[in-house]
Backbone as a printed PyTorch tensor [residue, N CA C, xyz], in Angstrom:
tensor([[[-37.4210,  -7.2360,  22.1740],
         [-36.2700,  -6.2770,  22.2880],
         [-37.2260,  -4.8470,  21.8300]],

        [[-36.8040,  -3.8500,  22.6780],
         [-37.4710,  -2.5510,  22.4650],
         [-36.4880,  -1.7170,  21.5890]],

        [[-37.1240,  -0.4970,  21.3420],
         [-36.5280,   0.3050,  20.3460],
         [-35.1360,   0.7980,  20.8320]],

        [[-34.9810,   1.0150,  22.2610],
         [-33.6920,   1.5980,  22.7530],
         [-32.7060,   0.3570,  22.6250]],

        [[-33.0180,  -0.6740,  22.8750],
         [-32.0420,  -1.8300,  22.7980],
         [-31.6230,  -1.9710,  21.2790]],

        [[-32.4750,  -1.8510,  20.4350],
         [-32.1570,  -2.0140,  19.0510],
         [-31.2630,  -0.7720,  18.6060]],

        [[-31.5030,   0.4500,  19.1890],
         [-30.6320,   1.5660,  18.9620],
         [-29.3440,   1.2200,  19.5300]],

        [[-29.1670,   0.9760,  20.5940],
         [-28.0040,   0.4670,  21.2860],
         [-27.2070,  -0.6820,  20.4350]],

        [[-27.8010,  -1.6510,  20.0660],
         [-27.0670,  -2.6640,  19.2410],
         [-26.7010,  -2.0090,  17.8720]],

        [[-27.4870,  -1.0770,  17.1770],
         [-27.1330,  -0.4450,  16.0780],
         [-25.8280,   0.2640,  16.2990]],

        [[-25.7090,   1.1480,  17.3180],
         [-24.6600,   1.8680,  17.6520],
         [-23.4190,   0.8950,  17.7690]],

        [[-23.4540,  -0.1720,  18.7060],
         [-22.5570,  -1.1230,  18.8790],
         [-22.1070,  -1.6730,  17.6070]],

        [[-22.9980,  -2.1790,  16.8350],
         [-22.5060,  -2.4490,  15.2820],
         [-21.7690,  -1.4690,  14.6190]],

        [[-22.3230,  -0.1600,  14.6750],
         [-21.6020,   0.5930,  13.9050],
         [-20.0730,   0.9980,  14.4250]],

        [[-19.9960,   0.9270,  15.6210],
         [-18.6730,   1.3250,  16.2910],
         [-17.6680,   0.0880,  16.1270]],

        [[-18.0900,  -0.9010,  16.0080],
         [-17.2950,  -2.0280,  16.2810],
         [-16.9630,  -2.6080,  14.7230]],

        [[-17.7450,  -2.3470,  13.9080],
         [-17.6010,  -3.0920,  12.3950],
         [-16.1890,  -2.7000,  11.7590]],

        [[-15.7820,  -1.7320,  12.0730],
         [-14.4190,  -1.3100,  11.3460],
         [-13.2860,  -1.3330,  12.2770]],

        [[-13.5520,  -1.9830,  13.4840],
         [-12.1800,  -2.0750,  14.2330],
         [-11.9640,  -3.6300,  14.3990]],

        [[-10.7130,  -3.7980,  14.5910],
         [-10.3740,  -5.2410,  14.5340],
         [-10.8150,  -6.2190,  15.6370]],

        [[-12.1370,  -6.0780,  16.0260],
         [-12.8730,  -6.8820,  16.8090],
         [-14.1120,  -7.3450,  16.3270]],

        [[-14.6480,  -8.3920,  16.6840],
         [-15.9940,  -8.8880,  16.0130],
         [-17.1050,  -8.1000,  16.3870]],

        [[-17.6180,  -7.4390,  15.4400],
         [-18.8900,  -6.7990,  15.6090],
         [-20.1200,  -7.8290,  15.8480]],

        [[-20.1760,  -8.8770,  15.1930],
         [-21.2000, -10.0680,  15.5190],
         [-21.0180, -10.3850,  16.9670]],

        [[-19.7180, -10.5490,  17.4820],
         [-19.6740, -11.0730,  19.0410],
         [-20.0410, -10.0160,  19.7710]],

        [[-19.9160,  -8.7330,  19.4390],
         [-20.6230,  -7.7210,  20.4510],
         [-21.9900,  -7.7230,  20.3790]],

        [[-22.6050,  -8.1870,  19.2510],
         [-24.0760,  -8.1680,  19.2580],
         [-24.6160,  -9.3460,  20.2360]],

        [[-23.6920, -10.3630,  20.4390],
         [-24.0910, -11.4760,  21.1860],
         [-23.8190, -10.9850,  22.7030]],

        [[-22.7710, -10.3260,  22.9210],
         [-22.2190, -10.0670,  24.3020],
         [-23.0190,  -9.0160,  24.7390]],

        [[-23.4830,  -7.8850,  24.3420],
         [-24.3320,  -6.8460,  24.7800],
         [-25.6080,  -7.3430,  25.4290]],

        [[-26.4240,  -8.0480,  24.6410],
         [-27.5670,  -8.5550,  25.2710],
         [-27.4110,  -9.4310,  26.3680]],

        [[-26.3430, -10.3290,  26.4800],
         [-25.9490, -11.2330,  27.6820],
         [-25.6260, -10.2810,  28.8030]],

        [[-24.6350,  -9.3260,  28.4450],
         [-24.2690,  -8.5600,  29.3800],
         [-25.2060,  -7.7600,  30.2360]],

        [[-26.5290,  -7.0570,  29.4170],
         [-27.3530,  -6.3100,  30.1060],
         [-28.6740,  -7.1430,  30.3720]],

        [[-28.4960,  -8.5390,  30.2850],
         [-29.8350,  -9.3120,  30.3060],
         [-30.9670,  -9.0080,  29.6380]],

        [[-30.7410,  -8.6980,  28.3460],
         [-31.5470,  -8.3480,  27.3540],
         [-31.9760,  -9.7170,  26.6330]],

        [[-33.2590,  -9.6220,  26.1590],
         [-33.5630, -10.7290,  25.1960],
         [-32.5810, -10.6990,  24.0890]],

        [[-32.4130, -12.0140,  23.7500],
         [-31.4440, -12.2510,  22.5350],
         [-31.8400, -11.7690,  21.2260]],

        [[-31.1270, -10.9770,  20.6530],
         [-31.6320, -10.5690,  19.2650],
         [-31.7170, -11.7840,  18.2120]],

        [[-32.5770, -11.5290,  17.3760],
         [-32.8020, -12.6740,  16.3530],
         [-31.6560, -12.5880,  15.1650]],

        [[-31.3930, -13.7900,  14.7020],
         [-30.5840, -13.8600,  13.3270],
         [-31.0390, -12.7320,  12.3780]],

        [[-32.2820, -12.6510,  12.0530],
         [-32.6920, -11.6810,  11.2380],
         [-32.3450, -10.3040,  11.6800]],

        [[-32.4590,  -9.8620,  12.9280],
         [-32.1170,  -8.4780,  13.3300],
         [-30.7280,  -8.2540,  13.0900]],

        [[-29.9610,  -9.2180,  13.6040],
         [-28.4990,  -9.0030,  13.3710],
         [-28.1400,  -9.0290,  11.8820]],

        [[-28.7230,  -9.5920,  11.0920],
         [-28.3390,  -9.7930,   9.6130],
         [-28.6900,  -8.2750,   9.0870]],

        [[-29.9440,  -7.7220,   9.7080],
         [-30.2520,  -6.4280,   9.1750],
         [-29.2470,  -5.3870,   9.4820]],

        [[-28.5830,  -5.5140,  10.8350],
         [-27.6230,  -4.5610,  11.2390],
         [-26.5210,  -4.7770,  10.0440]],

        [[-26.0640,  -5.8980,   9.8900],
         [-24.8950,  -5.9830,   8.9290],
         [-25.3060,  -5.7090,   7.5900]],

        [[-26.4610,  -5.6110,   6.9270],
         [-26.7760,  -5.0920,   5.8080],
         [-26.8230,  -3.7610,   5.8200]],

        [[-27.1790,  -2.9820,   6.8580],
         [-27.0590,  -1.5750,   7.0890],
         [-25.6060,  -1.2880,   7.0350]],

        [[-24.7220,  -1.8120,   7.4500],
         [-23.2380,  -1.6700,   7.4330],
         [-22.6640,  -1.6720,   6.0820]],

        [[-23.2330,  -2.8440,   5.5180],
         [-22.7710,  -3.1040,   3.9730],
         [-23.2360,  -2.0490,   2.9760]],

        [[-24.3700,  -1.6310,   3.3210],
         [-24.8150,  -0.5170,   2.4640],
         [-23.9100,   0.9560,   2.5680]],

        [[-23.5550,   1.0450,   3.9510],
         [-23.0040,   2.2190,   4.2140],
         [-21.4750,   2.1040,   3.3900]],

        [[-20.9260,   0.8680,   3.5150],
         [-19.7210,   0.5540,   3.0920],
         [-19.6760,   0.8540,   1.5480]],

        [[-20.7040,   0.1060,   0.8270],
         [-20.9980,   0.2960,  -0.5020],
         [-21.1940,   1.8120,  -1.2410]],

        [[-21.8320,   2.5400,  -0.3410],
         [-21.9930,   3.9430,  -0.6270],
         [-20.8650,   4.7480,  -0.5270]],

        [[-19.8900,   4.3680,   0.4290],
         [-18.8610,   5.2750,   0.7480],
         [-17.6940,   4.8780,  -0.2660]],

        [[-17.4770,   3.6120,  -0.6330],
         [-16.6370,   3.2300,  -1.5300],
         [-17.1640,   3.0400,  -2.8800]],

        [[-18.3420,   3.5630,  -3.2710],
         [-18.8270,   3.1440,  -4.6290],
         [-18.0440,   3.6410,  -5.8170]],

        [[-17.1080,   4.6490,  -5.7340],
         [-16.2130,   5.0690,  -7.0250],
         [-15.3080,   3.7500,  -7.0990]],

        [[-14.7520,   3.4390,  -6.0630],
         [-13.7670,   2.4990,  -6.0530],
         [-14.3180,   1.2030,  -6.4560]],

        [[-15.6180,   0.8860,  -5.9840],
         [-16.3100,  -0.4100,  -6.4400],
         [-16.6030,  -0.3480,  -7.9580]],

        [[-16.9320,   0.8030,  -8.4350],
         [-17.1960,   0.7630,  -9.8060],
         [-15.8840,   0.7180, -10.6290]],

        [[-14.7710,   1.2850, -10.1630],
         [-13.4360,   1.1740, -10.9440],
         [-13.1450,  -0.3370, -10.8890]],

        [[-13.1330,  -1.1550,  -9.8280],
         [-12.9710,  -2.4930,  -9.5980],
         [-13.9670,  -3.3140, -10.9410]],

        [[-15.0090,  -2.9250, -10.9040],
         [-16.1350,  -3.7190, -11.6570],
         [-15.7630,  -3.4780, -13.1400]],

        [[-15.3180,  -2.2320, -13.5030],
         [-14.9280,  -1.8190, -14.9650],
         [-13.5590,  -2.4060, -15.1320]],

        [[-12.7360,  -2.9230, -14.2490],
         [-11.4220,  -3.4520, -14.5370],
         [-11.5770,  -5.1680, -14.5260]],

        [[-13.0530,  -5.5210, -14.3210],
         [-12.9230,  -6.9830, -14.6300],
         [-12.2100,  -7.7320, -15.8570]],

        [[-12.3880,  -7.1070, -16.8120],
         [-12.1120,  -7.8310, -18.1850],
         [-10.3360,  -7.6910, -17.9740]],

        [[ -9.7570,  -6.7930, -17.5440],
         [ -8.3540,  -6.8760, -17.2550],
         [ -8.0430,  -7.7090, -16.2070]],

        [[ -8.7120,  -8.1120, -15.2880],
         [ -8.3690,  -9.2320, -14.1910],
         [ -8.6860, -10.5080, -14.8780]],

        [[ -9.6180, -10.7850, -15.6600],
         [-10.0720, -11.8920, -16.2830],
         [ -8.9860, -12.2710, -17.2010]],

        [[ -8.4600, -11.5830, -18.0640],
         [ -7.4420, -11.4160, -18.9980],
         [ -6.0790, -12.2340, -18.6650]],

        [[ -5.6640, -11.8730, -17.2490],
         [ -4.3980, -12.3230, -16.7610],
         [ -4.4060, -12.0680, -15.1230]],

        [[ -5.2290, -12.9830, -14.6090],
         [ -5.1980, -12.8270, -12.9780],
         [ -3.8470, -13.2500, -12.5970]],

        [[ -3.3150, -14.1960, -12.9950],
         [ -2.0850, -14.6500, -12.2660],
         [ -1.0770, -13.5760, -12.4720]],

        [[ -0.8410, -13.0560, -13.6280],
         [ -0.0540, -11.8330, -13.9500],
         [ -0.3720, -10.9900, -12.8600]],

        [[ -1.5000, -10.5290, -12.8090],
         [ -1.6450,  -9.2560, -11.7500],
         [ -1.4850,  -9.6140, -10.3500]],

        [[ -1.6610, -10.7940, -10.0170],
         [ -1.3960, -11.2620,  -8.6320],
         [  0.0740, -11.2890,  -8.3820]],

        [[  0.9080, -11.7050,  -9.3660],
         [  2.2610, -12.0340,  -9.1830],
         [  3.1710, -10.7130,  -9.4400]],

        [[  2.5340,  -9.7070,  -9.8990],
         [  3.0210,  -8.4460, -10.5370],
         [  3.7560,  -8.5170, -11.7720]],

        [[  3.5170,  -9.7130, -12.4900],
         [  4.1240,  -9.9040, -13.8610],
         [  3.2720,  -9.6580, -14.9070]],

        [[  2.2200,  -9.0060, -14.7280],
         [  1.3930,  -8.6630, -15.8930],
         [  0.3210,  -7.7630, -15.4800]],

        [[ -0.6220,  -7.3670, -16.2990],
         [ -1.5750,  -6.4700, -15.9550],
         [ -1.6960,  -5.7220, -17.6000]],

        [[ -2.0690,  -4.4120, -17.3560],
         [ -2.3790,  -3.7250, -18.5320],
         [ -1.2920,  -2.4920, -18.4780]],

        [[ -0.2910,  -2.5700, -19.3060],
         [  0.5490,  -1.6620, -19.5210],
         [  0.1940,  -0.4530, -20.1750]],

        [[ -0.8620,  -0.5970, -20.9610],
         [ -1.5970,   0.6970, -21.4090],
         [ -2.3440,   1.2400, -20.6750]],

        [[ -2.9110,   0.7200, -19.5780],
         [ -3.5940,   1.4670, -18.5670],
         [ -3.2010,   0.9280, -17.1250]],

        [[ -2.1780,   1.2600, -16.4690],
         [ -1.7830,   0.6500, -15.0690],
         [ -2.7100,   0.9540, -13.9670]],

        [[ -3.5790,   2.0250, -14.1100],
         [ -4.4530,   2.5740, -13.1450],
         [ -5.5890,   1.2950, -13.2630]],

        [[ -6.0020,   0.9850, -14.2210],
         [ -6.8700,  -0.1990, -14.5350],
         [ -6.4130,  -1.5170, -13.9330]],

        [[ -5.2670,  -1.7370, -14.3190],
         [ -4.6610,  -2.9110, -13.7190],
         [ -4.6850,  -3.0740, -12.2470]],

        [[ -4.3080,  -1.7980, -11.7600],
         [ -4.1390,  -1.7650, -10.1680],
         [ -5.6340,  -1.9500,  -9.6500]],

        [[ -6.6550,  -1.3270, -10.2750],
         [ -7.9950,  -1.6250,  -9.8430],
         [ -8.3790,  -3.2600,  -9.8270]],

        [[ -8.0850,  -3.6990, -10.9720],
         [ -8.2400,  -5.1280, -11.0460],
         [ -7.6360,  -6.0450, -10.1270]],

        [[ -6.3380,  -5.5170,  -9.9180],
         [ -5.5060,  -6.3940,  -8.9070],
         [ -6.0190,  -6.1210,  -7.4860]],

        [[ -6.4290,  -5.0670,  -7.1070],
         [ -7.1100,  -4.7610,  -5.8890],
         [ -8.4840,  -5.7820,  -5.7260]],

        [[ -9.5160,  -5.5930,  -6.7780],
         [-10.6190,  -6.4910,  -6.8830],
         [-10.1880,  -7.9370,  -6.5710]],

        [[ -9.3270,  -8.4610,  -7.3510],
         [ -8.7080,  -9.8270,  -7.1600],
         [ -8.2160, -10.1270,  -5.7630]],

        [[ -7.6920,  -9.1920,  -5.1870],
         [ -7.2750,  -9.4620,  -3.7220],
         [ -8.4510,  -9.3780,  -2.7670]],

        [[ -9.2830,  -8.6920,  -3.1630],
         [-10.5060,  -8.6090,  -2.2500],
         [-11.2690,  -9.9260,  -2.4390]],

        [[-11.4470, -10.3690,  -3.4640],
         [-12.0650, -11.7680,  -3.7680],
         [-11.3210, -12.7580,  -2.8960]],

        [[-10.0370, -12.8550,  -3.1330],
         [ -9.2810, -13.8710,  -2.4740],
         [ -9.3280, -13.8330,  -1.0140]],

        [[ -9.3030, -12.4890,  -0.4480],
         [ -9.3780, -12.2810,   1.0160],
         [-10.7150, -12.6930,   1.5920]],

        [[-11.6320, -12.8310,   0.7880],
         [-13.0750, -13.0910,   1.0740],
         [-13.2260, -14.7420,   1.1100]],

        [[-12.6780, -15.3060,   0.2700],
         [-12.8860, -16.7440,   0.0910],
         [-12.7160, -17.7460,   1.3090]],

        [[-11.6560, -17.4220,   2.3170],
         [-11.6190, -18.2850,   3.4810],
         [-12.8470, -17.9960,   4.3580]],

        [[-13.3480, -16.9960,   4.3540],
         [-14.5290, -16.7610,   5.2030],
         [-15.8640, -17.5280,   4.7100]],

        [[-15.9560, -17.2630,   3.5440],
         [-16.9030, -18.0350,   2.7370],
         [-16.8700, -19.4680,   2.8060]],

        [[-15.7950, -20.1060,   2.6020],
         [-15.5550, -21.6380,   2.8000],
         [-15.8300, -22.0890,   4.1860]],

        [[-15.2080, -21.5250,   5.1730],
         [-15.5460, -21.6370,   6.4630],
         [-16.9300, -21.4850,   7.0690]],

        [[-17.6560, -20.2750,   6.7140],
         [-18.8350, -19.9960,   6.7760],
         [-19.8460, -21.2830,   6.4520]],

        [[-19.5360, -21.8140,   5.2940],
         [-20.4070, -22.8020,   4.7620],
         [-20.0970, -24.0440,   5.2630]],

        [[-18.8350, -24.3460,   5.6480],
         [-18.5880, -25.5710,   6.2680],
         [-18.9460, -25.5760,   7.9180]],

        [[-19.1490, -24.6840,   8.5100],
         [-19.4350, -24.5900,   9.8400],
         [-20.6420, -23.8780,  10.3110]],

        [[-21.5140, -23.7410,   9.2430],
         [-22.6980, -22.8610,   9.4040],
         [-23.6330, -23.6830,  10.7120]],

        [[-23.7250, -24.9630,  10.3020],
         [-24.6580, -25.6030,  11.4270],
         [-24.2300, -25.4460,  13.0140]],

        [[-22.7810, -25.7450,  13.0350],
         [-22.1260, -25.5100,  14.3960],
         [-22.1250, -24.1730,  14.9390]],

        [[-22.0530, -23.1730,  14.0320],
         [-22.0870, -21.9860,  14.4120],
         [-23.3950, -21.4270,  15.0990]],

        [[-24.3330, -21.9830,  14.3510],
         [-25.7740, -21.8250,  14.7470],
         [-26.1230, -22.4800,  16.0160]],

        [[-25.5000, -23.6010,  16.1990],
         [-25.7750, -24.4930,  17.4330],
         [-25.3480, -23.6760,  18.4720]],

        [[-23.9430, -23.4380,  18.4030],
         [-23.2580, -22.5460,  19.4490],
         [-23.9510, -21.2150,  19.6790]],

        [[-24.1180, -20.3300,  18.9440],
         [-24.2160, -19.0250,  19.0770],
         [-25.6080, -18.6720,  19.0610]],

        [[-26.4380, -19.4470,  18.4010],
         [-27.8640, -18.9970,  18.3540],
         [-28.9780, -19.9940,  19.0090]],

        [[-28.6030, -20.5870,  19.8490],
         [-29.6570, -21.2090,  20.6760],
         [-29.4790, -20.8240,  22.0760]],

        [[-30.5960, -20.7300,  22.7810],
         [-30.6830, -20.0600,  24.1180],
         [-30.0330, -20.9690,  25.2150]],

        [[-30.0540, -22.1970,  25.1330],
         [-29.4640, -23.2100,  25.9720],
         [-27.8580, -23.0400,  26.0190]],

        [[-27.3330, -22.6010,  25.0310],
         [-26.0230, -22.6530,  24.9150],
         [-25.4230, -21.1990,  25.0710]],

        [[-25.9600, -20.3650,  25.7210],
         [-25.6930, -18.9240,  25.7730],
         [-24.2550, -18.8280,  26.4180]],

        [[-24.3130, -19.4760,  27.7490],
         [-23.1080, -19.3850,  28.5210],
         [-21.7070, -19.9100,  27.6100]],

        [[-22.0340, -21.0460,  27.0450],
         [-21.0910, -21.6880,  26.1020],
         [-20.7130, -20.7280,  24.9800]],

        [[-21.4620, -19.7870,  24.4960],
         [-21.1390, -18.9590,  23.5290],
         [-20.5160, -17.9870,  24.0150]],

        [[-20.8940, -17.2440,  25.0470],
         [-20.0850, -16.2960,  25.7030],
         [-18.7060, -16.7010,  26.1100]],

        [[-18.4620, -17.7200,  26.6440],
         [-17.1170, -18.2910,  26.9780],
         [-16.3510, -18.4020,  25.6760]],

        [[-16.8470, -18.8670,  24.5920],
         [-16.2960, -19.0750,  23.3780],
         [-15.8750, -17.9140,  22.8050]],

        [[-16.7950, -16.8440,  22.6570],
         [-16.5900, -15.4860,  22.2190],
         [-15.3450, -14.7540,  23.1760]],

        [[-15.3880, -14.9740,  24.3800],
         [-14.4520, -14.1270,  25.1450],
         [-12.8960, -14.8850,  24.8720]],

        [[-12.9940, -16.0020,  24.7860],
         [-11.7270, -16.7740,  24.4560],
         [-11.2390, -16.2280,  23.0660]],

        [[-12.0880, -16.2860,  22.2020],
         [-11.6380, -15.9590,  20.8290],
         [-11.2830, -14.4070,  20.6840]],

        [[-11.9620, -13.6360,  21.4130],
         [-11.5510, -12.3400,  21.2270],
         [-10.0740, -11.8920,  21.8640]],

        [[ -9.8030, -12.6390,  22.8950],
         [ -8.6480, -12.4320,  23.6220],
         [ -7.5470, -13.1700,  22.7930]],

        [[ -7.8900, -14.3840,  21.9930],
         [ -6.9250, -14.9760,  21.4130],
         [ -6.6330, -14.2310,  20.0100]],

        [[ -7.6380, -13.6190,  19.3040],
         [ -7.3760, -12.7950,  18.1310],
         [ -6.6790, -11.7140,  18.5720]],

        [[ -7.0630, -10.9210,  19.7540],
         [ -6.1770,  -9.7710,  20.1210],
         [ -4.7730, -10.0370,  20.4490]],

        [[ -4.4300, -11.0740,  21.0190],
         [ -2.9270, -11.4970,  21.2380],
         [ -2.3930, -11.6580,  19.8050]],

        [[ -3.0190, -12.3480,  19.0050],
         [ -2.4130, -12.4980,  17.4670],
         [ -2.0380, -11.2230,  16.9130]],

        [[ -3.0880, -10.2490,  16.8930],
         [ -2.9530,  -8.9300,  16.1750],
         [ -1.8290,  -8.0710,  16.8680]],

        [[ -1.8470,  -8.2230,  18.3350],
         [ -0.7790,  -7.6170,  19.0550],
         [  0.6700,  -8.1810,  18.6810]],

        [[  0.7990,  -9.4330,  18.6680],
         [  2.1860,  -9.8640,  18.3070],
         [  2.3370,  -9.6670,  16.8710]],

        [[  1.6270,  -9.7210,  15.9920],
         [  1.6400,  -9.4760,  14.4800],
         [  2.2090,  -7.9810,  14.3450]],

        [[  1.4820,  -7.2030,  15.0420],
         [  1.9070,  -5.6990,  15.0030],
         [  3.4780,  -5.5080,  15.5870]],

        [[  3.6850,  -6.1560,  16.6270],
         [  5.0350,  -6.0930,  17.0280],
         [  6.1160,  -6.8390,  16.2770]],

        [[  5.8590,  -7.8860,  15.6290],
         [  6.9220,  -8.5970,  14.9870],
         [  7.0940,  -8.1740,  13.6660]],

        [[  6.0020,  -7.6060,  12.9230],
         [  6.1610,  -7.0160,  11.6990],
         [  7.1460,  -5.7030,  11.6330]],

        [[  7.9490,  -5.9860,  10.6960],
         [  9.0650,  -4.9870,  10.5260],
         [  8.8540,  -3.9810,   9.3880]],

        [[  7.9410,  -4.1280,   8.5440],
         [  7.7640,  -3.2450,   7.4730],
         [  6.1820,  -2.8160,   7.2120]],

        [[  6.1480,  -2.0030,   6.4630],
         [  4.8930,  -1.5120,   5.9920],
         [  4.7450,  -1.7230,   4.5330]],

        [[  3.6590,  -2.4430,   4.2280],
         [  3.5420,  -2.8000,   2.8270],
         [  2.5170,  -1.8120,   2.1000]],

        [[  2.8780,  -1.3580,   0.8240],
         [  2.0240,  -0.5710,   0.1110],
         [  1.2020,  -1.4690,  -0.7570]],

        [[  0.1890,  -0.7770,  -1.5470],
         [ -0.6160,  -1.5280,  -2.3180],
         [  0.1480,  -2.2880,  -3.3960]],

        [[  0.9300,  -1.6850,  -4.1230],
         [  1.7060,  -2.5740,  -5.2360],
         [  2.4770,  -3.6580,  -4.6770]],

        [[  2.8710,  -3.4130,  -3.4100],
         [  3.7200,  -4.3990,  -2.7920],
         [  3.1250,  -5.6050,  -2.1650]],

        [[  1.5580,  -5.7230,  -2.1080],
         [  0.7020,  -6.7380,  -1.6940],
         [  0.9450,  -7.9180,  -2.5400]],

        [[  0.9200,  -9.1390,  -1.8950],
         [  1.0490, -10.2730,  -2.6230],
         [ -0.4390, -11.0450,  -2.4010]],

        [[ -0.7860, -11.9210,  -3.3210],
         [ -1.9800, -12.6170,  -2.9530],
         [ -1.9900, -13.4690,  -1.7410]],

        [[ -0.9790, -14.0100,  -1.3200],
         [ -0.9330, -14.4790,   0.0990],
         [ -1.2380, -13.3790,   1.3580]],

        [[ -0.9720, -12.0510,   1.0290],
         [ -1.2750, -11.2460,   1.9740],
         [ -2.8660, -10.9470,   1.9870]],

        [[ -3.4280, -11.2550,   1.1470],
         [ -4.9340, -10.9780,   0.8010],
         [ -5.5680, -11.6950,   2.0270]]])
């Protein structure tokens, strides 16, 4: 991979990370589309670490607030998640604790699925002999998720505010 390909993939990563599309899928599609050498897992990981660093820097004050609110979250996690508890003395800290808990809950399914299917994902997406299968799988999943997001947007009748989020919404 030459420097220009790396720059293009970095731009693709930056543009797709915050859209409701898979930036990882695009890092596989672009080299296939332009007949470039497949990027290594370590290169893709480096791009994701760069994105994560940017997110941490951008949201650093919110992250610090959530970290400082950990004692509130540990004192009454169920109450915070159900809206029947928290810190009446410091409602802002309770809101920060609740947000932190919701982020942890939202992260768990991805972590669990990633650990369970790590070998399968590596076999399908990170071996040269399966590149056509990987592209077909990616294309199907991008279309399927796009349809689900479109239907969810059309069916949804309300907008939820932060205090109105439930743990199932996470």
